[in-house]
XYZ file of C-alpha atoms in Angstrom:
619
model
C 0.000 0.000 0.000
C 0.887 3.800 -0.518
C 0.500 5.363 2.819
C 2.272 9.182 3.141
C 3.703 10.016 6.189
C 5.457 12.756 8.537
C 9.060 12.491 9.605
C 8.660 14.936 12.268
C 10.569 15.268 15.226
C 10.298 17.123 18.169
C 13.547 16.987 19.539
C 15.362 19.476 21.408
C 18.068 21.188 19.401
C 21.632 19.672 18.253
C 24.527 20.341 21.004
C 27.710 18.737 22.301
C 27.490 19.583 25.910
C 29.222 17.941 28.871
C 28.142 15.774 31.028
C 26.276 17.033 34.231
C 27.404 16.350 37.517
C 30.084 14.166 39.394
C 28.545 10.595 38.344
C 31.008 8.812 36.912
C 30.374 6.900 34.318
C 31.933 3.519 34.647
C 29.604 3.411 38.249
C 26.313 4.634 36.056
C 26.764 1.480 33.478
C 28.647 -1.458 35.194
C 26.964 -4.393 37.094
C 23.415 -5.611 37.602
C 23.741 -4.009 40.716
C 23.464 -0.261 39.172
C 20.889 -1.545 36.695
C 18.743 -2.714 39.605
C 18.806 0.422 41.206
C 17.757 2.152 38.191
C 14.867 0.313 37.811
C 13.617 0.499 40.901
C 12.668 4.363 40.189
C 12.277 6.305 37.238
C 14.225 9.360 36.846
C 13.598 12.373 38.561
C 12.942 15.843 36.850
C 15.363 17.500 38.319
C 18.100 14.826 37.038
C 16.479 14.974 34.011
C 16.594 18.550 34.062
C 20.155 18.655 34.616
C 21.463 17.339 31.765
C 20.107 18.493 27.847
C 19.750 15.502 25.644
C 20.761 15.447 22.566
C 18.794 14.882 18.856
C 20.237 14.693 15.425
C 20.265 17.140 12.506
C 19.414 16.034 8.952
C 20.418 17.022 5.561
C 18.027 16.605 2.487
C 18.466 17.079 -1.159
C 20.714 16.226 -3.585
C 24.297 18.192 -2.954
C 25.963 17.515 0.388
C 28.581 19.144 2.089
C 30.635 16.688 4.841
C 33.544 17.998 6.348
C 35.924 15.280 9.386
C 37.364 17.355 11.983
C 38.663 16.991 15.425
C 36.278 18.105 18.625
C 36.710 17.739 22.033
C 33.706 16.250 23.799
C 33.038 15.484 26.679
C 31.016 12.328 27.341
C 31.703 11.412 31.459
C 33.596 14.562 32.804
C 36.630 14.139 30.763
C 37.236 16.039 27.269
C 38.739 13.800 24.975
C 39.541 14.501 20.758
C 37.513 12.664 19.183
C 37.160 12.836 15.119
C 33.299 14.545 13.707
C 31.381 14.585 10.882
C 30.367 17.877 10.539
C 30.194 18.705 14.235
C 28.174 16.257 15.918
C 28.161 12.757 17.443
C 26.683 10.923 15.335
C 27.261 13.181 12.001
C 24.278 14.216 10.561
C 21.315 12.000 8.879
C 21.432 11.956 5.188
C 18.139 11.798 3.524
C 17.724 10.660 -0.457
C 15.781 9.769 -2.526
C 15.357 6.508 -4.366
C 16.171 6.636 -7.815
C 18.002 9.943 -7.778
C 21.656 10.974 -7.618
C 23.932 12.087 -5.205
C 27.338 14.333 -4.678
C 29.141 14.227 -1.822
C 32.491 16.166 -0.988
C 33.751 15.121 1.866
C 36.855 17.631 3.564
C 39.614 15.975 5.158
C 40.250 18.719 8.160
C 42.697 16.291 10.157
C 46.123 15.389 10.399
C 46.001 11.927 8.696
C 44.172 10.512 6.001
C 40.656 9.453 6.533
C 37.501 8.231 4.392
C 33.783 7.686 4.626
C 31.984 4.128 3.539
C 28.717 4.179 2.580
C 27.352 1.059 4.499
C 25.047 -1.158 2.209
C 24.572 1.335 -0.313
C 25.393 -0.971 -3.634
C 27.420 1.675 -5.761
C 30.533 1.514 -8.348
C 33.636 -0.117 -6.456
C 35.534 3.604 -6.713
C 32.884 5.293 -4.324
C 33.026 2.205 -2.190
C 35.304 4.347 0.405
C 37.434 1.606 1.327
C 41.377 3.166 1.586
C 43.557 0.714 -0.016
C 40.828 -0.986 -2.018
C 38.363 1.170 -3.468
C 40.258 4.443 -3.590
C 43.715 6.260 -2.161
C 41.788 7.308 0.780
C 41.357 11.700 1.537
C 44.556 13.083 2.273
C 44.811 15.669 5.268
C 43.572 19.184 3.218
C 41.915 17.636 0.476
C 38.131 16.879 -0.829
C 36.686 13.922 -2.162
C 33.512 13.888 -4.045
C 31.173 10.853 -3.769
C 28.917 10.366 -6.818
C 26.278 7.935 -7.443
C 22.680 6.595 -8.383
C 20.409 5.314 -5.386
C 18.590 1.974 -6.913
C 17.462 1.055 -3.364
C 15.549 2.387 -0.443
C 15.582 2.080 3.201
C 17.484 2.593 6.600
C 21.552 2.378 6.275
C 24.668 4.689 7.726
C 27.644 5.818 7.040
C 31.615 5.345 8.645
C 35.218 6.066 8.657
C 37.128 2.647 7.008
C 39.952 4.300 8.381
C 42.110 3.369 10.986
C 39.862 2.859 14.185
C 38.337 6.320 13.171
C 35.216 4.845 13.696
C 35.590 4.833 17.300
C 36.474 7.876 18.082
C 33.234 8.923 16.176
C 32.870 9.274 12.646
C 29.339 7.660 12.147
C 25.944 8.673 10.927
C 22.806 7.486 9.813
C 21.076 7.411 6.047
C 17.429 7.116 5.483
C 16.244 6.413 1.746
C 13.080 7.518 0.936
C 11.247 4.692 -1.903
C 10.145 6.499 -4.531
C 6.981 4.631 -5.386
C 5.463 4.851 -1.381
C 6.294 3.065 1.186
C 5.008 -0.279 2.158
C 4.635 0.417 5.486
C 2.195 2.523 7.367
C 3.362 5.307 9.806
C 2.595 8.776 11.015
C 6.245 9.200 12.960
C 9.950 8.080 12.390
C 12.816 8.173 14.700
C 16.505 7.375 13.890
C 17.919 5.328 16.776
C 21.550 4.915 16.768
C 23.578 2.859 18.716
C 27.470 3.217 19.405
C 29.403 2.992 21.786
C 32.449 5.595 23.297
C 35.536 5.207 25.126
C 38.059 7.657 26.706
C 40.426 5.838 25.489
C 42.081 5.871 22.194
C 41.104 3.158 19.828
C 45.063 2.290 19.627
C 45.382 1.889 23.095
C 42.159 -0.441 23.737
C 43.747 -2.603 20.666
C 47.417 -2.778 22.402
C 45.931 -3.864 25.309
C 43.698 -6.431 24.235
C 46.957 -7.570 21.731
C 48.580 -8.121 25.272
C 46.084 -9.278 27.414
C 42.525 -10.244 25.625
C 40.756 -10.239 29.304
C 41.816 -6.697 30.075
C 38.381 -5.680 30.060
C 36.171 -8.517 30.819
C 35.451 -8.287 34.776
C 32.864 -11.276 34.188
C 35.303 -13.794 35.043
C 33.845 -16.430 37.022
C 34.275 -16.714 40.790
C 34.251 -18.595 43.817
C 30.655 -17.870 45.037
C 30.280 -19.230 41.273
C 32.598 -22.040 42.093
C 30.490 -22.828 45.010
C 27.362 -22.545 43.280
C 27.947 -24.985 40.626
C 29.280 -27.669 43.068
C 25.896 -27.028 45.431
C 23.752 -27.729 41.978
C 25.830 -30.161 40.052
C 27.787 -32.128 42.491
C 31.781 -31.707 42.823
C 33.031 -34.193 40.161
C 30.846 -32.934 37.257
C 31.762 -29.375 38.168
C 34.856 -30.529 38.227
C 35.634 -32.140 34.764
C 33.446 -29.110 33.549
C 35.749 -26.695 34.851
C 38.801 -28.948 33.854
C 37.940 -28.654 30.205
C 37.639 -25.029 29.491
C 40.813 -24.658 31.705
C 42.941 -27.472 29.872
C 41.599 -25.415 26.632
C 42.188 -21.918 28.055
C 39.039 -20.715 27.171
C 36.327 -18.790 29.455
C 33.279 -19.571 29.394
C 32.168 -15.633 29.923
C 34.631 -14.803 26.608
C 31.492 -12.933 25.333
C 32.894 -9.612 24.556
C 36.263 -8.102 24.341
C 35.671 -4.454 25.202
C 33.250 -3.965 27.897
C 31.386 -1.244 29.605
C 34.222 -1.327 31.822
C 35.665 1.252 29.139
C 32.366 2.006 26.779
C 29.828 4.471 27.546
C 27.178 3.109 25.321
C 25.536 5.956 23.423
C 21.615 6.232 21.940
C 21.938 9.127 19.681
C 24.968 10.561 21.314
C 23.322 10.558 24.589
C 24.838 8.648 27.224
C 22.708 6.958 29.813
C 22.874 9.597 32.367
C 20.448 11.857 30.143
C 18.782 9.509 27.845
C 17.445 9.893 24.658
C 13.528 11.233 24.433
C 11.456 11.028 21.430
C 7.693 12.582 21.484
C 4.429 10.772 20.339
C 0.878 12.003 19.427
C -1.974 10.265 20.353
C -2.690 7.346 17.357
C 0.361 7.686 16.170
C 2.231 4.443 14.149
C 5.930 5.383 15.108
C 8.760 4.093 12.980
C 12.351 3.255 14.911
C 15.032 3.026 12.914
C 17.684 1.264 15.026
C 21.395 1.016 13.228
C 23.967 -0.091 15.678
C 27.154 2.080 14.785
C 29.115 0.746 17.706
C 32.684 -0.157 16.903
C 32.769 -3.340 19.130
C 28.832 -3.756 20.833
C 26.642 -6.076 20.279
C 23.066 -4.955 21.538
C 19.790 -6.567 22.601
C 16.947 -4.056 22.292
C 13.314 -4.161 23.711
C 10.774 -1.855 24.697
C 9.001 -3.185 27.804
C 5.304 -2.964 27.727
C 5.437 -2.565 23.845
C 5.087 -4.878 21.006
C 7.799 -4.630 18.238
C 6.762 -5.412 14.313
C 10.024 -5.590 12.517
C 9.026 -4.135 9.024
C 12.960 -3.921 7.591
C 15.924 -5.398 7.503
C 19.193 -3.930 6.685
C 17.268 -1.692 4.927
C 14.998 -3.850 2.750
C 11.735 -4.829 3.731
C 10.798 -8.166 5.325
C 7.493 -9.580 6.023
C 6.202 -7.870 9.338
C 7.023 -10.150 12.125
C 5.536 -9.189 15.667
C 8.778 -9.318 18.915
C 9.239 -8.461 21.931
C 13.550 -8.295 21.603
C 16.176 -8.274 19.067
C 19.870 -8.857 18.929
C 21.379 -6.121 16.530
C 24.573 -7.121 15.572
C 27.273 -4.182 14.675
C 26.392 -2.922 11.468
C 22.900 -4.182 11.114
C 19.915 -1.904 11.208
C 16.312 -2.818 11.878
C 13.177 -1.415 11.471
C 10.065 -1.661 13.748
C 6.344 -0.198 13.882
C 5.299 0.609 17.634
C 1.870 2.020 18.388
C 2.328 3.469 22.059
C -0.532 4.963 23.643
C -0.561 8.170 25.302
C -0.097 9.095 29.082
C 2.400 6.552 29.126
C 6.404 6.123 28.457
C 8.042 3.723 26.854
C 11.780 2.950 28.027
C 13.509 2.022 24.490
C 16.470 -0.424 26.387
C 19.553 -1.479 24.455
C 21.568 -3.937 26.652
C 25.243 -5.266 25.593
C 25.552 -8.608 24.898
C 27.584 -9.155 27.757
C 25.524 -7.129 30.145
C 28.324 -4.875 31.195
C 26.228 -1.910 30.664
C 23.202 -0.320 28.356
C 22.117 3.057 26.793
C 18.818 3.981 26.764
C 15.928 6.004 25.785
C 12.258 7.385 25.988
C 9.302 7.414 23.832
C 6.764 9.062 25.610
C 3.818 11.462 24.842
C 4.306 14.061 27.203
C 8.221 15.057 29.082
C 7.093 14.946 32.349
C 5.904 11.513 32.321
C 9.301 9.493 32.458
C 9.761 6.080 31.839
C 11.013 2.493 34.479
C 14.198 1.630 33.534
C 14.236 -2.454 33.798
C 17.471 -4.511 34.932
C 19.923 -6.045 32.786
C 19.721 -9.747 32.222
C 22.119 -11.871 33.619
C 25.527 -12.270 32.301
C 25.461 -15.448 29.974
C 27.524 -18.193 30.346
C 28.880 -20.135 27.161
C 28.116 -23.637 26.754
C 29.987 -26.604 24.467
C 27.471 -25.682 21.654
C 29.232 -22.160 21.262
C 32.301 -24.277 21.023
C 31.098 -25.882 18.014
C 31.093 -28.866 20.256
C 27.448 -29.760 20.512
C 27.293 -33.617 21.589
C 23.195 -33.898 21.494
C 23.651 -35.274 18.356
C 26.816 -37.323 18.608
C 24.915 -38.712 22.231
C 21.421 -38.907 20.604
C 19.037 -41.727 22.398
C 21.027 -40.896 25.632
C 19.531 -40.514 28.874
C 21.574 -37.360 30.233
C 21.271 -34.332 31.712
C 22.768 -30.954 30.120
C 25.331 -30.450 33.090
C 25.778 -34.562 32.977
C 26.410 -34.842 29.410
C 28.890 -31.907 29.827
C 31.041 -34.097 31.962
C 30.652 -36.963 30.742
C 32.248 -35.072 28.007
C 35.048 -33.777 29.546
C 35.715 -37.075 30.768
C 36.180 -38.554 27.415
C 37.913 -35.810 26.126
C 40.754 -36.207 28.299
C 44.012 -36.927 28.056
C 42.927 -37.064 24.276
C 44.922 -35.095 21.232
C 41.864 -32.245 20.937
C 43.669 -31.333 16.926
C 42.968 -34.672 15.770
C 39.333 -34.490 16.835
C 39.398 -31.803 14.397
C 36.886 -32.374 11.380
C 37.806 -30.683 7.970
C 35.140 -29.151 7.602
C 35.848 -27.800 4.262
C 34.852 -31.327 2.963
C 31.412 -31.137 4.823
C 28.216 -29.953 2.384
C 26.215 -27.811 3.120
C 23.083 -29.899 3.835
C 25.281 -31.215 6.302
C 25.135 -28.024 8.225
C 21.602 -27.834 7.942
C 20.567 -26.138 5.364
C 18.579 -28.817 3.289
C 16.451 -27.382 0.571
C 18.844 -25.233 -1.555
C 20.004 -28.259 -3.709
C 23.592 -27.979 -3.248
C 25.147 -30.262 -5.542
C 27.872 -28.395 -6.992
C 31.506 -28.628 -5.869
C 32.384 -27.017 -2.712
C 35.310 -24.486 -3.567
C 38.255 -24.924 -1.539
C 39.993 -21.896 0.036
C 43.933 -21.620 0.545
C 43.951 -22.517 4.608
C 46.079 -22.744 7.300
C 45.226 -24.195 11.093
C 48.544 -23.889 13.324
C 49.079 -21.805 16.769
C 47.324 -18.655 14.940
C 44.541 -20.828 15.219
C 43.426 -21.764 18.566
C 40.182 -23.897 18.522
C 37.677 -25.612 15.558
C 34.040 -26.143 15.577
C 33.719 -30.200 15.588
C 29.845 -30.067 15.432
C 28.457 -26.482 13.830
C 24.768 -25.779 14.605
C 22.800 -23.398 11.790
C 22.779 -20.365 13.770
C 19.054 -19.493 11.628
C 16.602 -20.386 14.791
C 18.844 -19.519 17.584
C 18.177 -16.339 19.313
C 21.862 -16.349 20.404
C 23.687 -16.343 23.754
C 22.015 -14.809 26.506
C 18.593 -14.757 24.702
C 18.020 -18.615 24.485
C 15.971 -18.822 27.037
C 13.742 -15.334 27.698
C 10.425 -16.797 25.751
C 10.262 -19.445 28.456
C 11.790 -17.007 31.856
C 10.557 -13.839 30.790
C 7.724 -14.198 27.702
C 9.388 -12.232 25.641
C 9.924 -13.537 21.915
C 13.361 -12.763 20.573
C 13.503 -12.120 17.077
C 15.708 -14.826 14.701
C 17.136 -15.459 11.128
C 14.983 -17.694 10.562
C 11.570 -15.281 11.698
C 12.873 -12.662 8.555
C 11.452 -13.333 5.049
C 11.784 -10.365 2.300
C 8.673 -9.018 1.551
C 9.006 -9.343 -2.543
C 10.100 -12.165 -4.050
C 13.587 -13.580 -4.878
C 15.077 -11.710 -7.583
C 17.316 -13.984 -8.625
C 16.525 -17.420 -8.298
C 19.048 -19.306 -9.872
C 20.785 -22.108 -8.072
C 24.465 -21.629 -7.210
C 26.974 -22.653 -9.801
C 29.298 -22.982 -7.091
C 29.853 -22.997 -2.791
C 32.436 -21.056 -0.897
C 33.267 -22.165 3.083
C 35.032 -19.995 4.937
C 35.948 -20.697 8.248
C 36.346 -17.943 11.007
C 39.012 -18.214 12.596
C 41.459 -17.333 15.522
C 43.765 -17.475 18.707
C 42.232 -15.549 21.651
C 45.309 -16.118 23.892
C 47.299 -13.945 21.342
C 44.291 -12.011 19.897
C 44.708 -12.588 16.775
C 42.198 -13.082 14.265
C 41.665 -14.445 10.365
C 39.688 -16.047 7.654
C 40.868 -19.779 7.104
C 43.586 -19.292 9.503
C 45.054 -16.689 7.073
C 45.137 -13.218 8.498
C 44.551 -10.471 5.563
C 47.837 -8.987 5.389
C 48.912 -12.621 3.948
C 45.673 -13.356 2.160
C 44.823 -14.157 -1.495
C 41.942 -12.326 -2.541
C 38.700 -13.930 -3.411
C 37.622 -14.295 -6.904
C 34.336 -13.706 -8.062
C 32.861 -14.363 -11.842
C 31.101 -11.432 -12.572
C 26.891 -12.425 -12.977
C 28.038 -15.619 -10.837
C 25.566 -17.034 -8.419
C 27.597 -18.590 -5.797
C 26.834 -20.144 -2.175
C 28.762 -18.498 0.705
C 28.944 -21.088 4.020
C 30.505 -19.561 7.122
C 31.767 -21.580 9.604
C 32.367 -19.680 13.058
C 35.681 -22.174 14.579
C 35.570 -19.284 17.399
C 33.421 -18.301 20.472
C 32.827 -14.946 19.849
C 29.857 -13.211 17.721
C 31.132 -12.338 13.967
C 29.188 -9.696 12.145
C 30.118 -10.294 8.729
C 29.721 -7.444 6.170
C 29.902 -8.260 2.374
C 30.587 -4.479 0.759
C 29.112 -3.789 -3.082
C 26.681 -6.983 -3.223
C 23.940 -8.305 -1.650
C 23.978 -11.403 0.933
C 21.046 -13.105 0.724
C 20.675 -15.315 3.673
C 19.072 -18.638 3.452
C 16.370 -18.646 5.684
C 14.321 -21.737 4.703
C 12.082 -20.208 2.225
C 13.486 -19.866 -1.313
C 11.211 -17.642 -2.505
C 10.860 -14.887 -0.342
C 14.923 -14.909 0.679
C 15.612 -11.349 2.889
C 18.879 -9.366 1.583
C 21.051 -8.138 4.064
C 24.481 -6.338 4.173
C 25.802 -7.889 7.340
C 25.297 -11.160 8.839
C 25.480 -12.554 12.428
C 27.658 -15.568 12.765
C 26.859 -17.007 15.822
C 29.907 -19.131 17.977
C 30.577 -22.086 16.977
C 27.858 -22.177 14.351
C 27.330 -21.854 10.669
C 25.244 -19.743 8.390
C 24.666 -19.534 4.448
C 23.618 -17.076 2.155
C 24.105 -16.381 -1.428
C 24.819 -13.931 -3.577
C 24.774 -12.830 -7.030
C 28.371 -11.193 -8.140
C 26.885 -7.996 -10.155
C 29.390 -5.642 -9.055
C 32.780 -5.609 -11.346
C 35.983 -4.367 -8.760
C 37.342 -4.905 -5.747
C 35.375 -5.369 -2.376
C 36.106 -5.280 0.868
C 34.370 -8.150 3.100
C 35.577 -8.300 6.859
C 34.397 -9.188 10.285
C 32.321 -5.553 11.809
C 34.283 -5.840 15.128
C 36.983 -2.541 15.081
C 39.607 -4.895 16.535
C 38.574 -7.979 14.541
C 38.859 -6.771 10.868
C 42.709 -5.822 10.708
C 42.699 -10.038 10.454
C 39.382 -11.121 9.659
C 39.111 -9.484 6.218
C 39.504 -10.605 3.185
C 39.454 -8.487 -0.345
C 36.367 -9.980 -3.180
C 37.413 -9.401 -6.646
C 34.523 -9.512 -9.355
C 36.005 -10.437 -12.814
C 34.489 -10.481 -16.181
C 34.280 -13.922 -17.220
């Protein structure tokens, strides 16, 4: 249908202003323990009062003007540099229009080179904005103008692929207006963006993690833990349990490397001490446009007391699917209709995956109603299955408990040579990692690979990561009743475009050694990597493999990935995928982009090794 709709927003004007008062902000966002306290009462006024929050400009038309500068800021009492686009934190929204054209000159105002990457816009490879790969990168003093055609509508954002620029705050959202109507009913629209902010520079957080890749994760477990788990489970099993992630020297709260212990987590540039507000009319459909733009986070977003219709995805529309939570993986945007009703406020809660802290904001119909701010969830614990090590179906017909099974597991595992328990999974189809139904029977290619000590662990026994809601979010329909969004919920709204089979399958394995923090594709960081050739007008099958424990956001630049999600015929594009630990996913895609393309883990600190160059060839 062709519905109009407003875009207003009755924000309170753009400013960089410090924070208020002597909170500081590592208390305000680590532990349960703060979060509990916060949702025990809403905010006052006079807190509220105290600090002013902040909303974000936008820029419409056809010409646009960027310039990257330095700015101090001041985020939790301290200024820090930090690198703008145009002034503000997040840069400025860009609005187009669909089918139209549009210049960009960006000015380089700072001392080294930089670049902006317009994230899941599908352009020619030379306005990519990749340094290195798409272009030379914008010297310090110069201009660079961005020109191209818009064949797509929808939610996406821009970056720095420069350095760890993005961290220190070169980010901003785009919104694409369709230029035959939208789909999608709606009186109001909010941008939502998600980042988070350290003190520290980028280089600093990376040499520290190079030296020690705990540094920041205060979730280690304990001896009240200890205690606990030998109360419920008995000493022996807690024993072996504990023996096997030690012999592998692995943690079984490795869920994040950078924590709130450093990160203020931002919702529009607001840190949690103010909050973000956005206004409502009676009646109105609102439209949230969540992008996370976080260098290293991983949120989970719901809106308590509020239903959540998904409507987009990565900036193309899905089939409405009704939540109550969603993991948004860095990179990914999503899209949802709420229809909040008046003398009431809405708390709009984005939680890190490792619950070290959250940002938040309020939708609410009138500013001196404020909103409950709920707890944080528990911190997750990893099990064998984000390991890759899932023994349900090696043990099926068993009669054992979850903690059981775990040690009987350990138990067999010991003493035993772990590397030749390996499987080469590079010889495993991709039915065999369950995704039946896409009639793979073409020759899996085989990538250049290397497992040694860069390498530190392998999956033995991937799950499809399509119906898993992820760590930490496994089990909330059942605890809390709140459904959690999945792969596997998301089906495009207009059919598959192309639906040719794949003339060919591509596994690639992620890869890495968290003892030395060091990460790759294969086993083959980039600096040593081949790039990966691409026919052009090829339809080929990609298979990841995650061989690690952490959460991969994988982001494909210039092309479509068009994740498998059971149904054929209605198969959802997206522009970055979630790769859950020690699981695999599948998508395909459709090389119709000549040139050279970047395609890298999202994670700041990931992609100098997880990244790998796509060249598209004529035939």
């Amino acid at each position: 249908m062709n519905i109009m709709h407003k875009s207003s927003q009755l924000m309170a004007p753009v400013s960089l202003v410090k924070a208020s008062g002597t909170l500081s902000r590592r208390r305000f966002v680590m532990g349960a323990a703060s979060a509990m306290m916060l949702a025990s009462l809403p905010f006052t006024q006079s807190v509220l009062a105290a600090s002013l929050r902040k909303g974000l400009t936008t820029l419409s038309g056809k010409v646009f003007d960027l310039s990257i500068d330095y700015q101090t800021v001041n985020f939790t009492g301290t200024d820090v540099r930090a690198t703008v686009v145009n002034q503000g934190i997040p840069g400025p929204v860009l609005r187009w229009k669909e089918g139209g054209s549009v210049t960009i000159r960006v000015k380089n105002n700072l001392d080294v080179s930089s670049s902006i990457h317009w994230h899941g816009i599908i352009l020619p490879a030379n306005m990519d904005g990749v340094p290195g790969i798409s272009f030379a990168g914008i010297e310090p003093g110069e201009t660079f103008e961005y020109n191209f055609t818009l064949g797509q509508s929808g939610t996406y954002w821009y970056h720095s692929h420069s350095g760890f620029q993005e961290q220190t705050g070169m980010y901003g959202a785009i919104v694409i207006e369709p230029k035959d109507g939208d789909p999608v009913a709606y009186e109001r629209e909010y941008v939502v963006m998600l980042s988070d902010w350290s003190d520290e520079e980028p280089e600093s957080i990376y040499a520290k993690l190079k030296k020690q890749p705990d540094y920041y994760n205060f979730s280690e477990r304990t001896l009240v833990d200890l205690l606990g788990d030998i109360s419920a489970n008995g000493l022996v099993n807690t024993w072996h349990a504990r023996s096997m992630w030690n012999q592998g020297r692995m943690s079984d709260r490795d869920i994040s490397d950078v924590t709130g212990y450093t990160y203020t987590y931002l919702m529009n540039g607001n840190t949690p001490e103010k909050g973000w507000q956005g206004l409502f009319r009676q009646g109105e459909r609102v439209r949230l446009r969540f992008i996370n733009s976080a260098a290293m986070t991983i949120f989970d977003v719901r809106i308590p007391g509020l239903k959540m219709t998904v409507v987009a995805s990565d900036g193309q529309n899905i089939q409405a699917v009704s939540v109550d939570e969603f993991r948004i993986g860095v990179a990914e945007t999503f899209d949802v209709i709420v229809e909040p009703q008046v003398d009431n406020a809405y708390c709009i809660f984005a939680q890190s995956i490792d619950r070290s802290g959250f940002t938040y904001g309020s939708l609410t119909s009138d500013l001196a109603i404020k909103p409950l701010i709920p707890a944080m969830d528990p911190v997750a614990v990893l099990a064998h299955r984000d390991m890759g090590m899932d023994m349900n179906k090696a043990m099926e017909g068993m009669d054992h408990g979850s903690m059981q099974m775990d040690a009987d597991m350990t138990k067999a595992m010991e003493g035993m040579d772990h590397s030749a328990m390996q499987m080469d999974m590079n010889k495993t189809s991709a039915t065999g990692l369950g995704l039946a139904g896409y009639g793979s029977n073409n020759e899996i290619k085989h990538i250049a690979s290397e497992f040694g000590p860069q390498v530190d662990m392998r999956a033995m026994s991937p799950r499809s990561g399509l119906t898993d809601p992820g760590i930490g979010l496994r089990d909330h329909l059942r605890l809390y009743k709140r459904r959690v969004l999945t792969y596997a919920d998301i089906k495009s709204l207009t059919p598959t475009r192309d639906k040719r089979q794949p003339s060919r399958e591509i596994q690639l394995h992620l890869t890495g050694n968290m003892s030395r923090y060091m990460w790759s594709v294969n086993g083959i960081k980039f600096a040593d990597a081949a790039p990966l050739e691409l026919e052009f007008g090829e339809r080929v099958r990609i298979t990841l493999v995650n061989d690690t424990m952490m959460t991969h956001p994988m982001h494909l630049h210039g092309m479509w990935s068009e994740l498998e999600t059971g149904d054929p015929d209605f198969i959802p594009r997206k522009h970055t995928v979630i790769v859950q630990p020690g699981s695999s996913i599948s998508y395909l895609v459709t090389a119709d982009a000549l040139g050279g393309w970047a395609y890298h883990c999202h994670l700041l600190f990931h992609m100098p090794g997880m990244f790998r160059k796509v060249q598209v060839k004529q035939a």
